[in-house]
Amino acid sequence: MSPRRRTIRSVCLSAFAAAAGAILTAGAALSADAVDEAVYRATAGRWLIAPEGGGKGCVITLSTETTIGGRRLDGTAGCKGAVPAMAEAASWDFDNEKSGIVFRDALRKRLLEVVEQETATYRQEPAGPGKALVMFPARGSMDRVPSPGDLFGEWQMRRPGGPVLCTVSLLERTAPGDQGSYTLSLARECDAGLVRLKLSTWRIEGMDLMFYSFEGDSLAFTPRAPGAYAKSEKESGKPLDLIKTK
């Protein structure tokens, strides 16, 4: 074989090897970026997307069914007035670069991106004008994220369908040395079991309303509707409702 032919053959082999390497690298990247179907199933369901810190939002449903631009998205017609950015959304999918979720319209145009937070919730990034949007698992008929101003006042604890066990006042006074927390007080006639908890402060964590004592005891309530909460399923013991009265 002539030196010229050997040179041409070497160049062709090198080009082929480089192309093959690029294909393998791209394949590995696609494989690394692939999301397991179990993750889609775990994320699917009803979510509330609303302005951070208060303001009306809308409830959307993430489906596992594939469609143009990702997975099917339902319920966005109800977002037209509350969350205009979501009104034309038709699909959702994971954005692996940002560890979040991207929403697209029927033409695959990106409308909104939310990034996962430490609390397994999501927040709009970059935030648009005004309040950033946040996304939480939907709770009952709630159409907004609770804010302290919604919760100040008098509440009653009772067993479902039973008598009042305690009247609780959620005060506007901030708890000393605990940013984001407020003080609470229990009426004198409260159930002895609740009194023993020595609950003294409250705060909003995500969608939940949390009561705390300085000794480390706590009690979590999940919203069902504005002004109506139920003891979280994560808590042990009998069911307990929390209803706002004033």
Coordinates of C-alpha atoms in Angstrom, one line a residue:
M1 CA 0.0 0.0 0.0
S2 CA 1.3 3.4 -0.9
P3 CA 2.1 6.0 1.7
R4 CA -0.7 8.2 0.3
R5 CA -3.3 5.4 0.6
R6 CA -2.2 4.6 4.2
T7 CA -2.6 8.3 5.1
I8 CA -6.1 8.5 3.7
R9 CA -7.0 5.2 5.4
S10 CA -5.7 6.5 8.8
V11 CA -7.6 9.8 8.4
C12 CA -10.9 7.9 7.6
L13 CA -10.4 5.5 10.6
S14 CA -9.7 8.4 12.9
A15 CA -12.8 10.3 11.7
F16 CA -14.9 7.1 12.1
A17 CA -13.6 6.6 15.7
A18 CA -14.3 10.2 16.6
A19 CA -17.9 10.0 15.2
A20 CA -18.5 6.7 17.0
G21 CA -17.2 8.2 20.2
A22 CA -19.4 11.2 19.9
I23 CA -22.5 8.9 19.3
L24 CA -21.6 6.9 22.4
T25 CA -21.1 10.0 24.5
A26 CA -24.4 11.4 23.4
G27 CA -26.1 8.1 24.1
A28 CA -24.6 8.1 27.6
A29 CA -25.7 11.7 28.2
L30 CA -29.3 10.8 27.1
S31 CA -29.2 7.8 29.4
A32 CA -27.9 9.8 32.3
D33 CA -30.6 12.5 31.7
A34 CA -33.4 9.9 31.4
V35 CA -36.0 10.0 34.2
D36 CA -37.3 6.8 35.5
E37 CA -41.0 6.2 35.0
A38 CA -41.5 5.7 38.7
V39 CA -40.4 9.4 39.2
Y40 CA -43.1 10.5 36.8
R41 CA -45.7 8.4 38.7
A42 CA -44.6 9.8 42.1
T43 CA -44.8 13.4 40.8
A44 CA -48.2 13.1 39.0
G45 CA -51.3 14.3 40.7
R46 CA -53.0 17.5 41.9
W47 CA -50.8 20.6 42.5
L48 CA -51.6 24.1 43.6
I49 CA -49.6 26.8 41.8
A50 CA -50.0 30.2 43.4
P51 CA -48.2 33.5 44.2
E52 CA -45.7 33.1 47.1
G53 CA -46.9 34.5 50.4
G54 CA -50.6 34.7 49.5
G55 CA -52.9 35.4 46.5
K56 CA -55.2 33.2 44.6
G57 CA -53.8 30.4 42.5
C58 CA -55.1 27.4 40.6
V59 CA -55.0 23.7 40.9
I60 CA -53.5 21.7 38.0
T61 CA -53.1 18.0 37.5
L62 CA -49.9 16.4 36.3
S63 CA -50.5 13.3 34.3
T64 CA -48.1 10.5 33.3
E65 CA -49.6 10.2 29.8
T66 CA -47.2 11.3 27.1
T67 CA -48.1 14.2 24.8
I68 CA -46.4 16.8 22.6
G69 CA -43.7 18.4 24.7
G70 CA -43.7 15.9 27.6
R71 CA -46.5 14.7 29.8
R72 CA -50.2 15.8 29.7
L73 CA -51.3 18.6 31.9
D74 CA -54.9 19.2 32.9
G75 CA -56.8 22.0 34.7
T76 CA -55.0 25.0 33.3
A77 CA -58.2 26.6 32.0
G78 CA -58.9 27.6 35.6
C79 CA -55.5 29.5 35.7
K80 CA -56.5 32.2 33.2
G81 CA -57.4 34.8 35.8
A82 CA -55.2 33.7 38.8
V83 CA -52.0 32.5 37.1
P84 CA -52.0 33.8 33.5
A85 CA -48.6 32.3 32.8
M86 CA -50.1 28.8 33.1
A87 CA -53.3 29.5 31.0
E88 CA -51.9 28.1 27.8
A89 CA -49.8 25.3 29.3
A90 CA -50.5 21.9 27.7
S91 CA -47.6 19.7 28.9
W92 CA -45.0 19.3 31.7
D93 CA -41.7 17.5 32.0
F94 CA -38.6 17.4 34.1
D95 CA -35.8 19.9 33.5
N96 CA -32.8 18.0 34.5
E97 CA -30.4 20.9 34.2
K98 CA -32.2 22.8 36.9
S99 CA -33.7 20.0 38.9
G100 CA -37.2 21.2 38.3
I101 CA -40.2 21.1 36.1
V102 CA -40.8 23.0 32.8
F103 CA -44.3 23.8 31.5
R104 CA -44.9 24.2 27.7
D105 CA -47.7 25.2 25.4
A106 CA -49.1 23.1 22.6
L107 CA -46.3 24.3 20.3
R108 CA -43.6 23.3 22.8
K109 CA -42.8 26.9 23.8
R110 CA -41.5 27.2 27.4
L111 CA -43.9 29.1 29.5
L112 CA -42.7 28.6 33.1
E113 CA -40.0 26.8 35.0
V114 CA -40.2 25.8 38.7
V115 CA -37.2 24.5 40.6
E116 CA -37.4 21.9 43.4
Q117 CA -36.9 23.1 46.9
E118 CA -35.6 21.2 50.0
T119 CA -39.2 20.7 51.2
A120 CA -40.2 18.7 48.0
T121 CA -42.1 21.8 46.7
Y122 CA -41.2 24.0 43.8
R123 CA -40.5 27.7 43.2
Q124 CA -40.5 29.8 40.0
E125 CA -36.9 30.6 38.9
P126 CA -36.3 33.0 37.5
A127 CA -39.2 34.8 39.1
G128 CA -41.3 37.0 36.9
P129 CA -42.6 40.5 37.8
G130 CA -44.3 40.7 41.2
K131 CA -44.5 37.7 43.5
A132 CA -42.7 34.4 42.5
L133 CA -45.0 31.4 41.9
V134 CA -44.7 28.4 44.1
M135 CA -46.1 24.9 43.6
F136 CA -47.3 22.6 46.4
P137 CA -49.3 19.4 46.5
A138 CA -53.0 20.4 46.4
R139 CA -54.9 20.2 49.7
G140 CA -58.6 19.9 49.7
S141 CA -60.3 23.0 48.2
M142 CA -57.4 25.4 49.0
D143 CA -56.8 27.8 46.1
R144 CA -54.0 29.8 47.6
V145 CA -50.9 29.4 49.8
P146 CA -51.8 30.3 53.4
S147 CA -50.4 33.6 54.8
P148 CA -50.2 34.7 58.4
G149 CA -52.8 37.3 57.8
D150 CA -55.3 34.5 56.9
L151 CA -54.7 32.7 60.2
F152 CA -54.6 35.3 62.9
G153 CA -57.6 34.9 65.2
E154 CA -59.5 32.3 67.3
W155 CA -59.7 28.6 66.4
Q156 CA -61.4 25.6 67.9
M157 CA -59.9 22.1 68.2
R158 CA -62.4 19.3 68.2
R159 CA -62.8 15.6 67.3
P160 CA -64.6 15.2 63.9
G161 CA -68.3 15.7 64.8
G162 CA -67.4 15.9 68.5
P163 CA -67.3 18.6 71.2
V164 CA -64.8 21.4 71.4
L165 CA -61.6 20.3 73.1
C166 CA -59.8 23.6 73.1
T167 CA -60.0 27.2 71.9
V168 CA -56.7 28.4 70.5
S169 CA -55.8 32.1 69.7
L170 CA -53.2 32.5 67.0
L171 CA -51.7 35.9 67.9
E172 CA -50.0 38.5 65.7
R173 CA -47.2 38.8 68.1
T174 CA -44.0 37.3 66.7
A175 CA -42.2 34.7 68.8
P176 CA -38.9 36.0 70.3
G177 CA -35.8 34.8 68.5
D178 CA -37.8 32.7 66.0
Q179 CA -38.1 34.4 62.7
G180 CA -41.4 33.5 60.9
S181 CA -43.1 32.2 64.0
Y182 CA -45.9 33.8 66.1
T183 CA -47.2 33.2 69.6
L184 CA -50.4 31.3 70.5
S185 CA -52.5 30.9 73.6
L186 CA -54.8 28.2 74.8
A187 CA -58.0 28.8 76.7
R188 CA -58.1 27.6 80.3
E189 CA -60.7 24.9 79.7
C190 CA -58.6 23.0 77.1
D191 CA -58.4 19.2 77.2
A192 CA -55.6 18.0 79.6
G193 CA -53.8 16.2 76.8
L194 CA -53.4 19.3 74.8
V195 CA -52.4 21.4 77.8
R196 CA -49.6 18.9 78.5
L197 CA -48.1 19.7 75.1
K198 CA -47.4 23.2 76.3
L199 CA -47.8 24.6 72.8
S200 CA -46.7 28.2 72.6
T201 CA -45.8 29.2 69.0
W202 CA -47.1 28.7 65.5
R203 CA -45.9 29.1 62.0
I204 CA -46.7 28.2 58.3
E205 CA -44.5 25.5 56.8
G206 CA -45.4 25.0 53.1
M207 CA -49.2 24.5 53.2
D208 CA -49.3 23.1 56.8
L209 CA -50.0 25.0 60.0
M210 CA -47.5 23.9 62.7
F211 CA -47.8 24.4 66.5
Y212 CA -44.7 24.1 68.7
S213 CA -43.7 24.1 72.3
F214 CA -40.4 25.3 73.7
E215 CA -39.8 21.7 74.9
G216 CA -39.8 20.4 71.3
D217 CA -43.3 19.0 71.0
S218 CA -45.2 19.8 67.9
L219 CA -48.6 19.4 66.2
A220 CA -49.1 19.6 62.4
F221 CA -52.4 20.5 60.7
T222 CA -53.1 20.2 56.9
P223 CA -55.6 22.5 55.2
R224 CA -58.8 21.2 53.8
A225 CA -60.4 24.6 53.0
P226 CA -59.8 28.2 54.0
G227 CA -60.3 28.3 57.8
A228 CA -60.6 24.5 58.1
Y229 CA -57.6 22.2 58.9
A230 CA -57.2 18.6 60.1
K231 CA -54.4 17.0 62.0
S232 CA -51.8 15.8 59.6
E233 CA -51.8 12.1 58.7
K234 CA -48.1 12.1 59.8
E235 CA -49.2 12.6 63.4
S236 CA -50.2 9.7 65.7
G237 CA -53.3 9.5 67.8
K238 CA -57.0 10.3 67.1
P239 CA -58.2 12.7 64.4
L240 CA -58.4 16.3 65.3
D241 CA -60.1 19.2 63.4
L242 CA -59.0 22.9 63.7
I243 CA -61.7 25.4 62.7
K244 CA -61.5 29.1 62.6
T245 CA -64.3 30.9 64.5
K246 CA -63.2 34.5 64.7

